[in-house]
Short mmCIF file of C-alpha atoms in Angstrom, two decimals:
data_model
loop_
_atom_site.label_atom_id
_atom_site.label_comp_id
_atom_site.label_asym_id
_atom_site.label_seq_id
_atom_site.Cartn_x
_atom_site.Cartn_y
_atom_site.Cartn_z
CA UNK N 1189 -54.24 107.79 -82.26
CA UNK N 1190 -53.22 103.76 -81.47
CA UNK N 1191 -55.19 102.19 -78.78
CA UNK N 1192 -55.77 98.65 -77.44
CA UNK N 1193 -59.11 97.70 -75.82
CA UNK N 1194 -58.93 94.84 -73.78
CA UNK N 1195 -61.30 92.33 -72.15
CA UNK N 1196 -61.65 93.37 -68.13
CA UNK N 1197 -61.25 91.32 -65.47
CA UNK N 1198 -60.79 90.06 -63.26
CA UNK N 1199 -61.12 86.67 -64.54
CA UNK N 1200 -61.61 83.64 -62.24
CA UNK N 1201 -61.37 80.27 -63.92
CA UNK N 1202 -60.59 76.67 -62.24
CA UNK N 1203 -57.47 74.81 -63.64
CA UNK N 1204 -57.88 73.06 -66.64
CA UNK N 1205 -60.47 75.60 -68.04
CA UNK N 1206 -60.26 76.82 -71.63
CA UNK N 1207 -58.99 80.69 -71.35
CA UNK N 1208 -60.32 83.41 -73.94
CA UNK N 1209 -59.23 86.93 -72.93
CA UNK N 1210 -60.05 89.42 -75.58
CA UNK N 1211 -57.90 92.34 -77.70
CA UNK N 1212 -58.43 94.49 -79.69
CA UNK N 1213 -56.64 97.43 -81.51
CA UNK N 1214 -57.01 100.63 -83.43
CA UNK N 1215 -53.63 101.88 -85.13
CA UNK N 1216 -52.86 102.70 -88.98
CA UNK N 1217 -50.61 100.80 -90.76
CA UNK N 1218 -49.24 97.60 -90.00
CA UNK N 1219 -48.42 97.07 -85.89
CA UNK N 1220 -46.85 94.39 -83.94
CA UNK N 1221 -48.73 93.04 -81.66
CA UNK N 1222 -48.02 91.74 -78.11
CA UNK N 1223 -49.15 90.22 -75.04
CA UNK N 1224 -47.40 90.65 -72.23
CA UNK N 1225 -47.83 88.85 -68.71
CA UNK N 1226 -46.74 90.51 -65.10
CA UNK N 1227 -46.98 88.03 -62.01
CA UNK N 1228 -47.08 89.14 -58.45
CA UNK N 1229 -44.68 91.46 -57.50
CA UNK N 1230 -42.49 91.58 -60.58
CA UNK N 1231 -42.20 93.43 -63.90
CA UNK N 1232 -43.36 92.95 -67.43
CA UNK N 1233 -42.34 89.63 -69.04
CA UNK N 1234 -43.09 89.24 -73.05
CA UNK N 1235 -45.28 86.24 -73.25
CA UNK N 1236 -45.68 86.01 -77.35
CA UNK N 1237 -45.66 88.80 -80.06
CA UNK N 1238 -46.99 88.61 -83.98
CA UNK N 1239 -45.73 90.94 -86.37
CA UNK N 1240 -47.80 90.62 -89.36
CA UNK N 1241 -51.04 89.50 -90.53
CA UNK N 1242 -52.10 86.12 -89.88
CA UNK N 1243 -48.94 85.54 -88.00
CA UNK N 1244 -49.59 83.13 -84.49
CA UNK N 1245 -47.69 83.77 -81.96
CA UNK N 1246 -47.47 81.22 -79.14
CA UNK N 1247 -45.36 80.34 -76.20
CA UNK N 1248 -46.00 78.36 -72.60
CA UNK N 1249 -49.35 76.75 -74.20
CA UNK N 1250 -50.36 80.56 -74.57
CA UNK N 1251 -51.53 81.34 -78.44
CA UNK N 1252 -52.91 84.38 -80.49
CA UNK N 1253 -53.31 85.00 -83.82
CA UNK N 1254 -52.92 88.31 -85.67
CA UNK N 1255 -56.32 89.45 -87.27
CA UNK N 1256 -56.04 92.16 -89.71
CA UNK N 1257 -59.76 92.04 -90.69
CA UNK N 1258 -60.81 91.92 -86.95
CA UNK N 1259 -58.53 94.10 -85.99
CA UNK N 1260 -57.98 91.54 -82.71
CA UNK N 1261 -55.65 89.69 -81.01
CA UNK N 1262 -57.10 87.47 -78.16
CA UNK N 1263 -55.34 85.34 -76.19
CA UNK N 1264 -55.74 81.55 -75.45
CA UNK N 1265 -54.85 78.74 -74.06
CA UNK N 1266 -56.64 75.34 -73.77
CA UNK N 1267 -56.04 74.73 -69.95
CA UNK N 1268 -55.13 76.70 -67.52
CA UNK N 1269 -53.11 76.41 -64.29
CA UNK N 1270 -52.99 77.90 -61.16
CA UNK N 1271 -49.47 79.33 -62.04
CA UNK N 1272 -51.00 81.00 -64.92
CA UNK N 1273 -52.85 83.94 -62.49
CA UNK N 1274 -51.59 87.27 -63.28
CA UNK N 1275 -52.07 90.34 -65.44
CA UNK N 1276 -51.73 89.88 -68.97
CA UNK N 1277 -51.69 93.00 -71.11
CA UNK N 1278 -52.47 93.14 -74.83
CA UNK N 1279 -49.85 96.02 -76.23
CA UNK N 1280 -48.82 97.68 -79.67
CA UNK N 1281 -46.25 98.77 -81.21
CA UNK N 1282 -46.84 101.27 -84.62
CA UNK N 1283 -44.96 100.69 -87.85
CA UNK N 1284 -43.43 103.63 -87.33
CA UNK N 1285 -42.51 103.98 -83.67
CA UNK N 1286 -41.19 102.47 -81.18
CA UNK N 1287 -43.08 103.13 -78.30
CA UNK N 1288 -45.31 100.40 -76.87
CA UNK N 1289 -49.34 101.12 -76.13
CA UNK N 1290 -50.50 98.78 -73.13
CA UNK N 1291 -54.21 98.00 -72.58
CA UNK N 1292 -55.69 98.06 -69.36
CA UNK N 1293 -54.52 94.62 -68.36
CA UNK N 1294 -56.68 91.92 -67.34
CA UNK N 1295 -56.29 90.42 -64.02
CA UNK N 1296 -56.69 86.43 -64.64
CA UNK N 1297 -56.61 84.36 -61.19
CA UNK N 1298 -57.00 80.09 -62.02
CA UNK N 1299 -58.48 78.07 -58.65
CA UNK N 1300 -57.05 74.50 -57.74
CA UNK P 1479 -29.83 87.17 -72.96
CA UNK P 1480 -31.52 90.79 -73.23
CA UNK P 1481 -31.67 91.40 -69.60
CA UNK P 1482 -32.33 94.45 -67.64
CA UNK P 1483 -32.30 95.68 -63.98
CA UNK P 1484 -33.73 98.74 -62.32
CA UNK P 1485 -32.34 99.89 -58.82
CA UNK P 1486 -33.22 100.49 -56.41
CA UNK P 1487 -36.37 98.10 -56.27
CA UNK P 1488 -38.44 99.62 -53.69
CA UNK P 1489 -37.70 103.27 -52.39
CA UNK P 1490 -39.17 105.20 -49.39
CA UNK P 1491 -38.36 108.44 -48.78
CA UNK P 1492 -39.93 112.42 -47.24
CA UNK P 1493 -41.79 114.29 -49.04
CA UNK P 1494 -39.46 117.28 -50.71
CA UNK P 1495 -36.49 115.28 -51.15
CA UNK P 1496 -35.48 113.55 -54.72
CA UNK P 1497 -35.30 110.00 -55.65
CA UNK P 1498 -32.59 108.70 -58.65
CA UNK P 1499 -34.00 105.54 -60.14
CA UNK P 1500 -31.67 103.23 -62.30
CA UNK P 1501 -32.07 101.25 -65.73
CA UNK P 1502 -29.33 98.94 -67.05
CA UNK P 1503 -29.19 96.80 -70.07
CA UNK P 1504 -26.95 94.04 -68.52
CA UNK P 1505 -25.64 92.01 -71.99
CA UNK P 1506 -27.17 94.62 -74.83
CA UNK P 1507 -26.41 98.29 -75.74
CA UNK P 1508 -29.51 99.92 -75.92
CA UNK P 1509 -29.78 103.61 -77.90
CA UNK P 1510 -32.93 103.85 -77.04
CA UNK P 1511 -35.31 103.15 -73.10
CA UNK P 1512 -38.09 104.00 -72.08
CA UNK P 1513 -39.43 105.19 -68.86
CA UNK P 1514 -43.17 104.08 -67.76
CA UNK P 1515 -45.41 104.34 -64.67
CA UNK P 1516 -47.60 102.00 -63.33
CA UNK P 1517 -50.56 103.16 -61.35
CA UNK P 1518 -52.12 99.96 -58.85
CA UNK P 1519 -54.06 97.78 -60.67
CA UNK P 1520 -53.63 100.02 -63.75
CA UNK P 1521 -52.12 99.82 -66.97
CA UNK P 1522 -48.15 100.88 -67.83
CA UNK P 1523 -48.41 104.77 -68.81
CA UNK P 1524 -45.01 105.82 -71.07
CA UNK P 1525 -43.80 108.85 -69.79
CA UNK P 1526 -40.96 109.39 -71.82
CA UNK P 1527 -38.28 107.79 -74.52
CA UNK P 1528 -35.10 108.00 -73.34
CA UNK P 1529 -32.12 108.79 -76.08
CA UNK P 1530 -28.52 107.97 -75.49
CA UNK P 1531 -26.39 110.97 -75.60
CA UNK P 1532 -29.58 113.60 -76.04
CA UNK P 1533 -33.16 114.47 -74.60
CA UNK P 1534 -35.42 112.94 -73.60
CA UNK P 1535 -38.80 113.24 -75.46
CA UNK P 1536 -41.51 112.99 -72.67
CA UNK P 1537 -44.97 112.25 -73.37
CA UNK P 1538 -47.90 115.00 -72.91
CA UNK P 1539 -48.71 116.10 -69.46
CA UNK P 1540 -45.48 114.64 -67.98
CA UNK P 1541 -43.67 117.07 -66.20
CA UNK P 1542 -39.85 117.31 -67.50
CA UNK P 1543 -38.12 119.17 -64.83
CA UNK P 1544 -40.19 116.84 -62.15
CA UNK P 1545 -38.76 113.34 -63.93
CA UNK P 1546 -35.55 113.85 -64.87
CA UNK P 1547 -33.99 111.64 -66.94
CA UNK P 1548 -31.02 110.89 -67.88
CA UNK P 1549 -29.01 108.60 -70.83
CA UNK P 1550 -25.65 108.97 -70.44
CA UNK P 1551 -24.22 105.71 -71.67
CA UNK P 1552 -25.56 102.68 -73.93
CA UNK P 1553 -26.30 100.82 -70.86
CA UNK P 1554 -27.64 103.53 -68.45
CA UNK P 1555 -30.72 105.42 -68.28
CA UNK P 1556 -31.69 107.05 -64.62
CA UNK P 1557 -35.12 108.42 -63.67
CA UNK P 1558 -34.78 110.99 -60.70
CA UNK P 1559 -37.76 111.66 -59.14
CA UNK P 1560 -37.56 115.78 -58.14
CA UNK P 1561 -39.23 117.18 -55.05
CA UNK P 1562 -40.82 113.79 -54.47
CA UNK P 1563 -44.57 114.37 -53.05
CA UNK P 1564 -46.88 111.36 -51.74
CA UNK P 1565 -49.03 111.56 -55.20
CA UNK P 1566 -45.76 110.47 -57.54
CA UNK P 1567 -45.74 107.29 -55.24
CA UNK P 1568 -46.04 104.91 -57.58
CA UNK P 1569 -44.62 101.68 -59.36
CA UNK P 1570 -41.57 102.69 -62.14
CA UNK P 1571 -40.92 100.65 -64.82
CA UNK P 1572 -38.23 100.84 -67.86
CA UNK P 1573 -37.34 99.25 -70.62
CA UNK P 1574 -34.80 99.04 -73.16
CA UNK P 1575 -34.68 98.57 -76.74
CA UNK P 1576 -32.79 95.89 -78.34
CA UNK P 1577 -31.93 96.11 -82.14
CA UNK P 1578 -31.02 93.28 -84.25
CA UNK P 1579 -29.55 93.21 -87.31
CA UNK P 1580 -32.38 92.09 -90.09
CA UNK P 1581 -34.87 91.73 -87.08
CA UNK P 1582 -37.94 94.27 -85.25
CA UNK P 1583 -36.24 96.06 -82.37
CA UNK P 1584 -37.57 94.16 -79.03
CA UNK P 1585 -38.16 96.14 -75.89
CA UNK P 1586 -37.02 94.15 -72.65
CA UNK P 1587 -38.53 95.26 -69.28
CA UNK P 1588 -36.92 95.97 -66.02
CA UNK P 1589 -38.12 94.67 -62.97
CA UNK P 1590 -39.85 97.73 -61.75
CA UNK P 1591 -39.29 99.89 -58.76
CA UNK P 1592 -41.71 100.73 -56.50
CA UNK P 1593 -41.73 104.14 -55.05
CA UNK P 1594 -43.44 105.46 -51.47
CA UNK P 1595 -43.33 109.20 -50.87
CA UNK P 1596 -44.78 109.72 -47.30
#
């Protein structure tokens, strides 16, 4: 069946530090692809999605580009800040469901 | 736009009794939420797709007459929690489907409500 395997954390990083966390996914067909971001104490917030192959999806200085022949979809972002610690969580969604399949989650926590 | 709420937030409550948890789409109808659990420091688990006006197809090894759920109206899904015992503490999310016309249907999440059977 789909799965997502995702890069484990936690991840400590100081602010201003180049952030790579790792995706990647097993599904037939054609998924969308997700990342989704959960800060202390609150829910799931969609941080950027890509539908298709070779799309980039990118929001809040967050980008990650759809790899068909990789079968990935890491995450980055060229400098972190302390407001970026949480859990992000690389997710899928078949082409023919709707259902969402959530990775593991990776704890990320950015030092002053 | 596209938001949705879950109530109560945080729950405590005996062991034996039964907890009703809410989902609303606030400014979208939404045929179609989902219902998943969230284990500390763990990953969101689906335990079941919630269908307005039918049943609710619940993922293997969920229990159906424990979590009962609910869709009576495009803007209303409840979870209730039956016979509540301290190992179904745990942190409830939802989420509802949004469908646009000539666009991908986009699940929005609720808040989450955090449950503590003692």
């Amino acid at each position: 069946g789909d799965s997502v395997t995702q890069m484990e954390g936690p991840v400590t990083l100081s602010e201003e530090a180049f952030l790579t966390i790792n995706c990647t996914y097993t599904a037939t067909g054609y998924p969308s692809l997700f990342w989704y971001v959960q800060y202390p104490g609150e829910g799931l917030q969609l941080l950027l999605k890509a539908t298709k192959a070779d799309d980039k999806g990118s929001n809040k200085g967050f980008e990650a580009t759809y790899r068909k022949e990789t079968t990935s979809f890491h995450l980055e972002k060229g400098s972190v800040q302390v407001s970026d610690s949480a859990v992000y969580f690389c997710a899928l969604r078949g082409s023919s469901a709707s259902k969402i399949i959530f990775g593991s989650g990776t704890r990320l926590s950015i030092r002053p | 736009g596209a938001v949705v709420s879950q109530h109560p937030s945080w729950v405590i409550c005996k062991s034996g009794t039964s907890v009703k948890i809410e989902c609303r789409s606030l400014d979208f109808q939404a045929t179609t939420m989902f219902w998943y659990r969230q284990f500390p420091k763990q990953s969101l688990m689906l335990m079941a797709t919630s269908n307005e006006g039918s049943k609710a197809t619940y993922e293997q090894g969920v229990e159906k007459d424990k979590f009962l759920i609910n869709h009576a109206s495009l803007t209303l899904s409840t979870l209730t929690v039956t016979s509540a015992h301290p190992e179904d503490s745990s942190f409830y999310i939802c989420s509802a489907e949004l469908v646009s016309a000539g666009a991908q249907e986009t699940q929005y999440f609720g808040p989450g409500t955090r449950l503590l059977v003692l």
